[in-house]
Amino acid sequence: MEALKISSIPSLQIPSKFDKAQSKKLTSFCFNSIPSSSFSLVQRNISTFKIFTTTSSSVSTEPANPPELEVENRTQQEKFDWYAQWYPLMPVCDLDKRVPHAKKVLGIDVVVWWDRNESAWKVFDDSCPHRLAPLSEGRIDQWGRLQCVYHGWCFNGSGDCKFIPQAPADGPPIHTSKKACVAAYPSTVQNGIVWFWPNSDPQYKDVLAEKKPPYIPELDDPSYSGLMGNREIPYGYEVLIENLMDPAHVPYAHYGIMRTNQPKEKADREGGRPLELSVQKLDINGFIAKQEWGRSKFLPPCVFYASPLDPVDQGNGAVSSAGTKKVSSAQRRALLIFICIPVSPGNSRLIWTFPRNFGVWIDKIVPRWMFHVGQNLILDSDLYLLHVEERKIMDAGPNQWQKACFVPTKSDALVVGFRKWLIKYAGGQVDWRGKFSGALPPTPPREQLLDRYWSHVVSCSSCSAAHKGLRVLEVVLQVVSFSLVGIVAATKQAALSVAARTTLVAMAILSFAASKWLAHFIYKQFHFHDYNHALR
């Protein structure tokens, strides 16, 4: 899998052509399930989570020049500041304007809510200044203010307290005290995603004028599809990005789920092969990687971005295609964008989107939740592996990664490049500023670890609506089944013919069986779907 996030450093220009030959080279990084479920037809024809498997044409063992991890001394000017970056919180399509939403980034608890008075999404510290109750459990009152439901204190879009019910109306205006205000973070919406700056100091109030979040023109282009997804991941940011930079694991960890290009002569069942990957430029602003089909780029702290053709650096802080030139019907383009967000030790959040200018009609007729079914299966199929792997890396020590892991082939070049950047510029790990002890959370039972409902469904507007609708349908089928049985039992034998009675009984059985099948489907697609590698 591979990940991408965009930041405000010099960007990529993606060439506009994308032909059939190139599309074949892009087939293996796809959240695209093979026909193993009731949605196989959809998954067979719809490109969803593509994983780049760039391959070498020759069959070889280890390359002559394996990737190296060089750790150099950092100067003061080279230190990466984790708290001087824009961070994405959630896609707007998955935020409900009627309620506040709790999110965590860099260990910071924030509440995201819609201020209808300013027609803007606001990001506050998720703590009421009165008794520190979470504002995300509050509501938006009739005047459009964020209200803490513990004692009713109300705040406007700037974080100013506007009402304290317990304060006498004829008394001193204690609500105007600075101590009654909520810390408000700079925030903005770009490319359909809410971003925030993780520092509420007033000096950063106008930071948007100096530094903007990354911009991807294709996500605002109506000629492109732009379905997004998000999921809470029970392993850390570092492991998530590494996994998304590693195409070599796809034929194995996602066997039976994702299609990959197969070599003419397979050395094993899965068809693994040597991969030609290389990091061409690495500095504090990330790195560019060369692959057979094109280039990819890591833009710290969160984005790994790729296209099927060589991107060109524009140097203007925006990720953009060739100027404003229109893409003809023959110029097929697809981008792969993954945004990895550090939440807390052992936890991260992934936002993904794959804009393309062909087959756009598919996204208009197929519900978004159907795409997410296959995408979640891919995430689940290597989730446990990565959860355990992270603990082994932590045992060895984050700065001992190069000693604990043996990475001799070119297929690991991007992973090595990321670890080199992390150690050289960012201290070897996320800067949590002392919020955590450094220990990872305990490993929960497998069903809880791979849970889809709380990690995805509740925060996805499409999947949440589908889950509720299918549960209603399940109940309706059960009611129909019992009603038909009741009609047959209550009706005198002479009033119904044998054929009619048999038909009603058959319909009751079919309705009951359908409700049971639907219950199983709902549980498997929206709650827990295990993946047994040994039996694939």
XYZ file of C-alpha atoms in Angstrom:
536
model
C 0.000 0.000 0.000
C 1.114 3.549 -0.342
C 0.184 6.802 1.283
C 0.206 10.462 0.341
C -0.344 13.779 2.033
C 0.096 17.211 0.656
C 1.741 20.104 2.375
C 2.760 23.600 1.542
C 6.159 22.802 0.141
C 7.024 22.762 -3.575
C 4.562 20.572 -5.327
C 4.144 18.089 -8.068
C 2.838 18.637 -11.538
C 1.149 15.592 -12.945
C 1.342 15.132 -16.707
C -2.051 14.944 -18.271
C -1.857 11.756 -20.303
C -2.819 8.400 -18.915
C -3.155 5.694 -21.546
C -4.151 2.063 -21.373
C -0.583 0.817 -21.254
C 0.150 2.988 -18.264
C -3.060 1.974 -16.562
C -1.889 -1.622 -16.621
C 1.183 -0.593 -14.651
C -1.049 0.869 -11.983
C -3.267 -2.097 -11.342
C -1.756 -3.497 -8.193
C -2.230 -0.571 -5.796
C -5.939 -0.915 -5.937
C -8.428 -1.244 -3.081
C -10.129 -3.492 -5.578
C -11.554 -6.776 -4.379
C -11.769 -9.846 -6.487
C -15.125 -11.558 -6.740
C -15.322 -13.111 -3.297
C -18.419 -11.382 -1.959
C -21.877 -10.313 -3.018
C -20.308 -7.133 -4.361
C -17.820 -8.927 -6.565
C -19.299 -7.563 -9.779
C -18.974 -4.010 -8.519
C -15.506 -4.615 -7.155
C -14.405 -6.295 -10.351
C -15.254 -3.287 -12.466
C -14.592 -0.382 -10.117
C -11.085 0.815 -9.339
C -10.921 1.704 -5.687
C -7.763 1.392 -3.622
C -4.820 1.043 -6.024
C -1.474 -0.050 -4.741
C 1.466 0.675 -6.950
C 3.454 -2.412 -7.796
C 6.255 -1.214 -9.960
C 8.194 -4.139 -11.230
C 11.557 -4.917 -12.640
C 11.525 -6.749 -15.954
C 14.317 -9.062 -14.946
C 14.199 -11.906 -12.500
C 16.884 -11.322 -9.891
C 17.700 -11.882 -6.269
C 19.161 -8.998 -4.296
C 20.241 -5.807 -6.094
C 23.866 -4.866 -6.284
C 23.191 -1.596 -4.493
C 20.572 -2.087 -1.785
C 19.063 1.016 -0.175
C 21.112 2.441 2.655
C 20.007 4.223 5.772
C 22.437 6.994 6.593
C 21.897 8.865 9.821
C 23.506 12.293 9.837
C 23.728 14.872 12.586
C 20.858 17.362 12.539
C 21.585 21.035 12.695
C 19.259 23.505 14.366
C 18.096 24.712 10.950
C 17.237 21.169 9.852
C 14.897 20.272 12.685
C 11.355 19.522 11.510
C 8.714 21.277 13.596
C 5.672 19.028 13.960
C 3.607 21.908 15.336
C 4.246 24.334 12.478
C 2.231 22.400 9.903
C -1.381 22.225 8.734
C -3.105 18.960 9.652
C -6.252 17.533 8.079
C -9.031 16.491 10.432
C -11.858 15.013 8.370
C -13.480 15.187 4.926
C -16.356 17.677 4.970
C -18.638 15.039 3.426
C -18.361 13.029 6.654
C -19.064 15.899 9.053
C -22.604 16.647 10.247
C -23.254 20.374 10.602
C -25.877 19.737 13.275
C -23.496 18.317 15.878
C -19.946 18.872 17.202
C -17.334 16.212 16.408
C -14.478 14.994 18.601
C -11.092 14.389 16.946
C -7.538 13.874 18.132
C -4.362 14.910 16.303
C -0.828 14.895 17.765
C -2.431 13.953 21.075
C -4.479 17.171 21.009
C -8.212 16.708 21.664
C -10.201 19.087 19.476
C -13.849 19.626 18.640
C -14.907 20.416 15.074
C -18.223 22.213 14.654
C -20.121 24.263 12.078
C -20.561 27.929 12.926
C -23.590 28.929 10.889
C -23.158 32.580 11.872
C -19.852 32.715 10.008
C -20.626 29.817 7.638
C -17.361 28.131 8.539
C -16.024 25.043 10.281
C -14.385 25.869 13.592
C -11.820 23.898 15.576
C -11.627 24.400 19.356
C -9.857 22.760 22.236
C -12.276 20.028 23.329
C -12.506 21.291 26.872
C -14.939 23.720 28.471
C -13.016 26.311 30.553
C -15.536 25.897 33.396
C -14.973 22.317 34.572
C -13.139 20.853 31.539
C -16.108 18.849 30.241
C -15.740 17.817 26.553
C -17.439 20.316 24.268
C -17.739 17.566 21.633
C -20.482 16.078 23.796
C -22.369 19.368 23.658
C -24.704 20.820 21.066
C -25.156 23.807 18.782
C -27.896 26.003 20.241
C -30.657 27.961 18.486
C -28.355 30.974 18.079
C -25.651 28.906 16.422
C -23.336 28.893 19.437
C -21.411 25.886 20.720
C -22.959 24.945 24.038
C -21.413 22.803 26.758
C -24.197 20.550 28.006
C -22.679 20.154 31.452
C -23.643 23.648 32.674
C -24.839 25.376 29.496
C -21.945 27.754 28.867
C -22.070 29.025 25.245
C -19.269 30.074 22.888
C -19.156 31.871 19.557
C -16.967 31.052 16.571
C -14.000 32.922 18.019
C -14.065 30.958 21.272
C -15.471 33.849 23.293
C -17.924 32.918 26.034
C -21.276 34.584 25.279
C -23.462 33.192 28.034
C -23.066 31.725 31.527
C -26.513 30.653 32.821
C -25.330 30.658 36.445
C -24.183 34.301 36.314
C -26.804 36.854 37.478
C -28.037 39.075 34.666
C -27.499 42.204 36.754
C -24.101 41.095 38.026
C -20.604 41.652 36.605
C -20.100 40.353 33.032
C -17.881 37.434 34.049
C -18.430 35.760 30.668
C -16.121 38.401 29.146
C -13.136 37.178 31.153
C -10.317 35.641 29.129
C -10.483 32.665 31.463
C -14.007 31.959 30.167
C -12.813 31.646 26.547
C -12.111 28.410 24.693
C -8.829 27.982 22.823
C -9.608 28.332 19.113
C -7.240 26.886 16.495
C -6.736 28.386 13.023
C -8.783 26.313 10.592
C -9.846 26.262 6.971
C -11.447 24.022 4.367
C -9.453 23.012 1.331
C -10.182 20.312 -1.226
C -13.209 19.231 0.777
C -11.174 18.575 3.943
C -11.135 20.532 7.223
C -7.564 21.499 8.191
C -6.282 23.038 11.413
C -3.059 24.552 12.736
C -2.126 22.833 16.043
C -1.268 25.991 17.948
C -3.919 28.264 19.455
C -1.523 31.069 20.347
C -2.977 34.389 19.046
C 0.194 35.015 17.020
C -0.957 32.241 14.635
C -4.438 33.684 14.152
C -3.606 34.790 10.591
C -1.188 31.978 9.749
C -3.324 31.085 6.724
C -2.107 34.243 4.998
C 1.503 33.095 5.371
C 1.252 29.359 4.901
C -1.634 27.458 3.341
C -2.555 23.776 3.413
C -1.622 21.788 0.307
C -3.912 22.256 -2.665
C -4.867 19.598 -5.225
C -6.733 21.149 -8.190
C -8.138 17.808 -9.326
C -10.175 17.465 -6.145
C -12.043 20.665 -7.013
C -12.310 19.867 -10.721
C -15.869 18.703 -11.595
C -14.518 16.565 -14.435
C -12.805 14.328 -11.847
C -14.330 11.894 -9.422
C -13.206 12.468 -5.862
C -14.728 9.980 -3.439
C -13.043 10.063 -0.055
C -12.796 7.647 2.815
C -11.464 7.784 6.348
C -10.652 5.298 9.062
C -9.110 5.212 12.511
C -6.119 2.850 12.463
C -4.927 0.911 15.561
C -1.245 1.323 14.800
C 0.925 4.403 14.613
C 1.586 7.038 11.998
C 5.108 5.808 11.211
C 4.012 2.236 10.475
C 1.023 3.436 8.450
C 3.186 5.565 6.139
C 5.773 2.802 5.783
C 3.086 0.339 4.774
C 1.693 2.712 2.158
C 5.166 3.195 0.710
C 5.725 -0.540 0.357
C 4.320 -2.150 -2.817
C 6.199 -5.427 -2.248
C 3.771 -6.620 0.440
C 0.679 -6.367 -1.765
C 0.743 -9.809 -3.478
C 1.182 -11.464 -0.087
C -0.621 -9.503 2.620
C -3.550 -8.766 0.292
C -3.597 -12.035 -1.622
C -7.061 -12.898 -2.840
C -8.250 -9.308 -2.480
C -6.171 -7.162 -4.793
C -5.091 -7.792 -8.336
C -1.409 -7.451 -9.145
C 0.552 -7.725 -12.364
C 1.743 -11.294 -12.688
C 5.202 -12.163 -14.056
C 5.481 -14.521 -17.005
C 7.237 -17.032 -14.783
C 6.034 -17.068 -11.182
C 8.463 -18.054 -8.466
C 5.604 -18.650 -6.039
C 1.822 -18.680 -5.907
C 1.516 -14.957 -5.291
C 3.846 -13.806 -8.056
C 6.174 -11.614 -6.020
C 9.045 -10.076 -7.950
C 11.953 -7.620 -7.718
C 10.883 -3.976 -7.711
C 12.851 -1.023 -9.017
C 12.308 1.794 -6.515
C 14.680 4.605 -5.656
C 14.696 7.830 -3.653
C 16.143 10.612 -5.780
C 16.017 13.626 -3.491
C 15.663 13.736 0.284
C 15.699 16.792 2.522
C 13.688 18.295 5.374
C 10.785 18.819 2.953
C 10.455 15.087 2.264
C 11.571 13.167 -0.789
C 10.812 12.287 -4.388
C 10.795 8.617 -5.368
C 11.304 7.141 -8.825
C 9.323 4.149 -9.942
C 8.976 2.491 -13.321
C 5.578 4.046 -14.023
C 6.423 7.496 -12.721
C 7.230 9.305 -9.515
C 5.812 9.611 -6.051
C 6.501 12.133 -3.351
C 6.462 12.189 0.424
C 5.419 15.575 1.762
C 5.808 15.599 5.547
C 4.219 15.269 7.881
C 1.285 13.428 6.341
C 1.156 12.941 2.569
C 2.441 10.399 0.121
C 1.266 11.418 -3.339
C 1.673 9.604 -6.644
C 0.661 9.587 -10.289
C 1.209 7.157 -13.161
C 3.490 9.599 -14.991
C 6.487 11.656 -13.932
C 5.366 14.659 -11.864
C 7.223 17.938 -12.246
C 7.954 20.149 -9.250
C 6.271 23.524 -9.693
C 7.800 25.170 -6.666
C 4.691 27.193 -5.869
C 3.368 25.217 -2.921
C 0.481 23.687 -4.871
C 0.060 20.262 -6.353
C -1.291 20.859 -9.804
C -1.651 19.506 -13.304
C -0.287 21.077 -16.459
C -1.396 24.656 -16.051
C -5.052 25.266 -16.785
C -5.039 23.119 -19.890
C -8.204 21.091 -20.358
C -7.837 17.336 -20.423
C -9.244 15.814 -23.577
C -11.394 12.720 -23.546
C -8.387 10.696 -24.706
C -6.202 11.891 -21.818
C -7.043 9.594 -18.941
C -5.539 10.554 -15.611
C -5.650 9.069 -12.137
C -4.037 10.253 -8.927
C -3.474 8.404 -5.671
C -3.591 10.490 -2.515
C -3.264 9.137 1.013
C -3.200 11.351 4.082
C -1.766 9.815 7.260
C -2.490 11.661 10.494
C -0.650 11.060 13.793
C -3.315 10.681 16.492
C -1.498 9.226 19.498
C 1.126 6.484 20.105
C -0.230 3.332 18.456
C -3.072 5.166 16.718
C -3.396 7.051 13.446
C -6.042 8.182 10.996
C -6.090 7.592 7.241
C -7.906 9.743 4.681
C -7.753 8.499 1.113
C -8.990 9.728 -2.253
C -8.229 8.679 -5.832
C -9.358 11.393 -8.256
C -9.631 10.356 -11.916
C -11.180 11.864 -15.029
C -12.513 8.640 -16.541
C -15.313 6.347 -15.411
C -16.668 9.216 -13.330
C -20.234 8.017 -13.964
C -19.556 4.939 -11.836
C -19.197 7.044 -8.696
C -22.517 8.719 -9.421
C -24.538 5.514 -9.546
C -22.699 3.254 -7.090
C -23.092 4.294 -3.428
C -19.864 5.319 -1.726
C -20.324 2.721 1.006
C -19.964 -0.079 -1.546
C -16.461 1.150 -2.365
C -15.664 1.318 1.339
C -16.601 -2.340 1.815
C -13.677 -3.434 -0.352
C -11.345 -0.741 0.955
C -11.948 -1.756 4.557
C -11.232 -5.384 3.712
C -7.833 -4.358 2.361
C -7.077 -2.376 5.492
C -8.133 -5.332 7.639
C -6.076 -7.892 5.756
C -2.745 -6.592 7.052
C -3.944 -4.658 10.106
C -2.984 -7.294 12.671
C 0.432 -7.806 11.060
C 1.229 -4.112 11.347
C -0.184 -3.803 14.857
C 2.204 -6.524 16.067
C 5.084 -5.250 13.934
C 4.868 -1.835 15.578
C 5.298 -3.382 19.008
C 8.400 -5.236 17.909
C 9.881 -2.022 16.492
C 9.062 -0.219 19.740
C 10.790 -2.975 21.722
C 13.924 -2.477 19.622
C 13.662 1.318 19.903
C 12.480 3.692 17.145
C 16.035 4.960 16.514
C 17.300 1.369 16.188
C 15.038 0.586 13.246
C 17.914 0.166 10.791
C 19.560 -2.366 13.091
C 16.415 -4.310 13.918
C 15.135 -4.569 10.317
C 17.010 -6.148 7.396
C 16.107 -4.261 4.215
C 18.545 -5.416 1.490
C 16.476 -4.995 -1.698
C 15.416 -2.001 -3.780
C 11.778 -2.742 -3.023
C 12.380 -1.225 0.436
C 13.907 2.004 -0.908
C 10.929 4.207 -0.026
C 10.560 2.745 3.461
C 14.278 3.288 4.064
C 13.921 6.816 2.704
C 11.111 7.575 5.122
C 13.039 6.219 8.121
C 16.086 8.209 7.063
C 13.998 11.398 6.898
C 12.342 10.623 10.230
C 15.619 10.017 12.059
C 17.597 12.788 10.389
C 15.089 15.628 10.597
C 12.279 14.652 12.985
C 13.914 12.969 15.963
C 13.051 9.425 14.878
C 9.394 9.678 15.897
C 6.436 12.023 16.271
C 6.965 14.808 18.779
C 4.160 14.312 21.322
C 5.522 17.069 23.572
C 5.424 14.925 26.673
C 1.727 14.067 26.440
C 2.416 10.323 26.562
C 4.777 7.996 28.395
C 5.959 6.422 25.158
C 4.265 3.070 25.800
C 1.848 1.675 23.241
C -1.719 0.847 24.277
C -2.399 -2.840 25.069
C -3.494 -5.108 22.239
C -7.258 -5.659 22.417
C -9.070 -8.850 21.321
C -8.889 -9.447 17.573
C -12.569 -8.621 17.011
C -12.100 -5.278 18.728
C -8.820 -4.605 16.933
C -10.414 -5.134 13.514
C -13.662 -3.410 14.430
C -15.109 -1.444 11.523
C -18.073 0.161 13.196
C -16.294 2.492 15.610
C -13.197 2.949 13.448
C -15.083 3.811 10.259
C -18.860 3.444 10.046
C -19.807 5.991 12.720
C -17.563 8.615 11.106
C -18.581 7.907 7.490
C -21.858 9.501 6.422
C -22.373 6.983 3.596
C -21.629 3.815 5.575
C -23.575 5.054 8.587
C -26.666 5.689 6.460
C -26.298 2.305 4.750
C -25.904 0.537 8.091
C -29.078 2.116 9.454
C -31.023 1.421 6.266
C -29.986 -2.228 6.118
C -30.827 -2.734 9.807
C -34.310 -1.350 9.138
C -34.655 -3.708 6.177
C -33.597 -6.613 8.406
C -36.348 -5.784 10.901
C -38.919 -5.355 8.110
C -38.092 -8.794 6.727
C -38.537 -10.337 10.173
C -41.861 -8.563 10.679
C -43.058 -9.734 7.262
C -41.997 -13.283 8.051
C -43.825 -13.444 11.401
C -46.852 -11.620 9.989
C -47.228 -14.163 7.194
C -46.946 -17.030 9.665
C -49.570 -15.319 11.829
C -51.921 -14.879 8.880
C -51.640 -18.556 7.970
C -52.194 -19.644 11.577
C -55.149 -17.325 12.158
C -56.929 -17.983 8.902
C -59.344 -20.867 8.768
C -58.258 -23.677 6.551
C -61.309 -23.300 4.310
C -60.587 -19.607 3.721
C -57.261 -20.278 2.031
C -56.483 -22.741 -0.687
C -53.621 -25.151 -0.258
C -51.678 -23.269 -2.926
C -52.219 -19.897 -1.223
C -51.305 -21.305 2.165
C -48.152 -22.900 0.737
C -47.194 -19.641 -0.967
C -47.562 -17.632 2.243
C -45.512 -20.152 4.216
C -42.814 -20.125 1.535
C -42.722 -16.315 1.561
C -42.441 -16.344 5.367
C -39.502 -18.766 5.222
C -37.775 -16.756 2.494
C -38.262 -13.492 4.405
C -36.863 -15.002 7.583
C -33.894 -16.506 5.718
C -33.259 -13.175 3.989
C -33.275 -11.361 7.333
C -30.736 -13.821 8.735
C -28.506 -13.459 5.659
C -28.782 -9.689 5.892
C -27.852 -9.739 9.586
C -24.725 -11.738 8.726
C -23.906 -9.365 5.862
C -24.274 -6.303 8.080
C -22.017 -7.789 10.756
C -19.369 -8.840 8.235
C -19.268 -5.601 6.264
C -19.882 -3.020 8.977
C -18.541 -4.613 12.162
C -15.957 -7.377 11.878
C -14.447 -9.252 8.954
C -11.424 -11.354 9.831
C -8.749 -12.368 7.342
C -6.994 -15.729 7.693
C -3.836 -15.698 5.554
C -3.110 -19.382 6.101
C -6.372 -20.430 4.478
C -6.303 -18.096 1.457
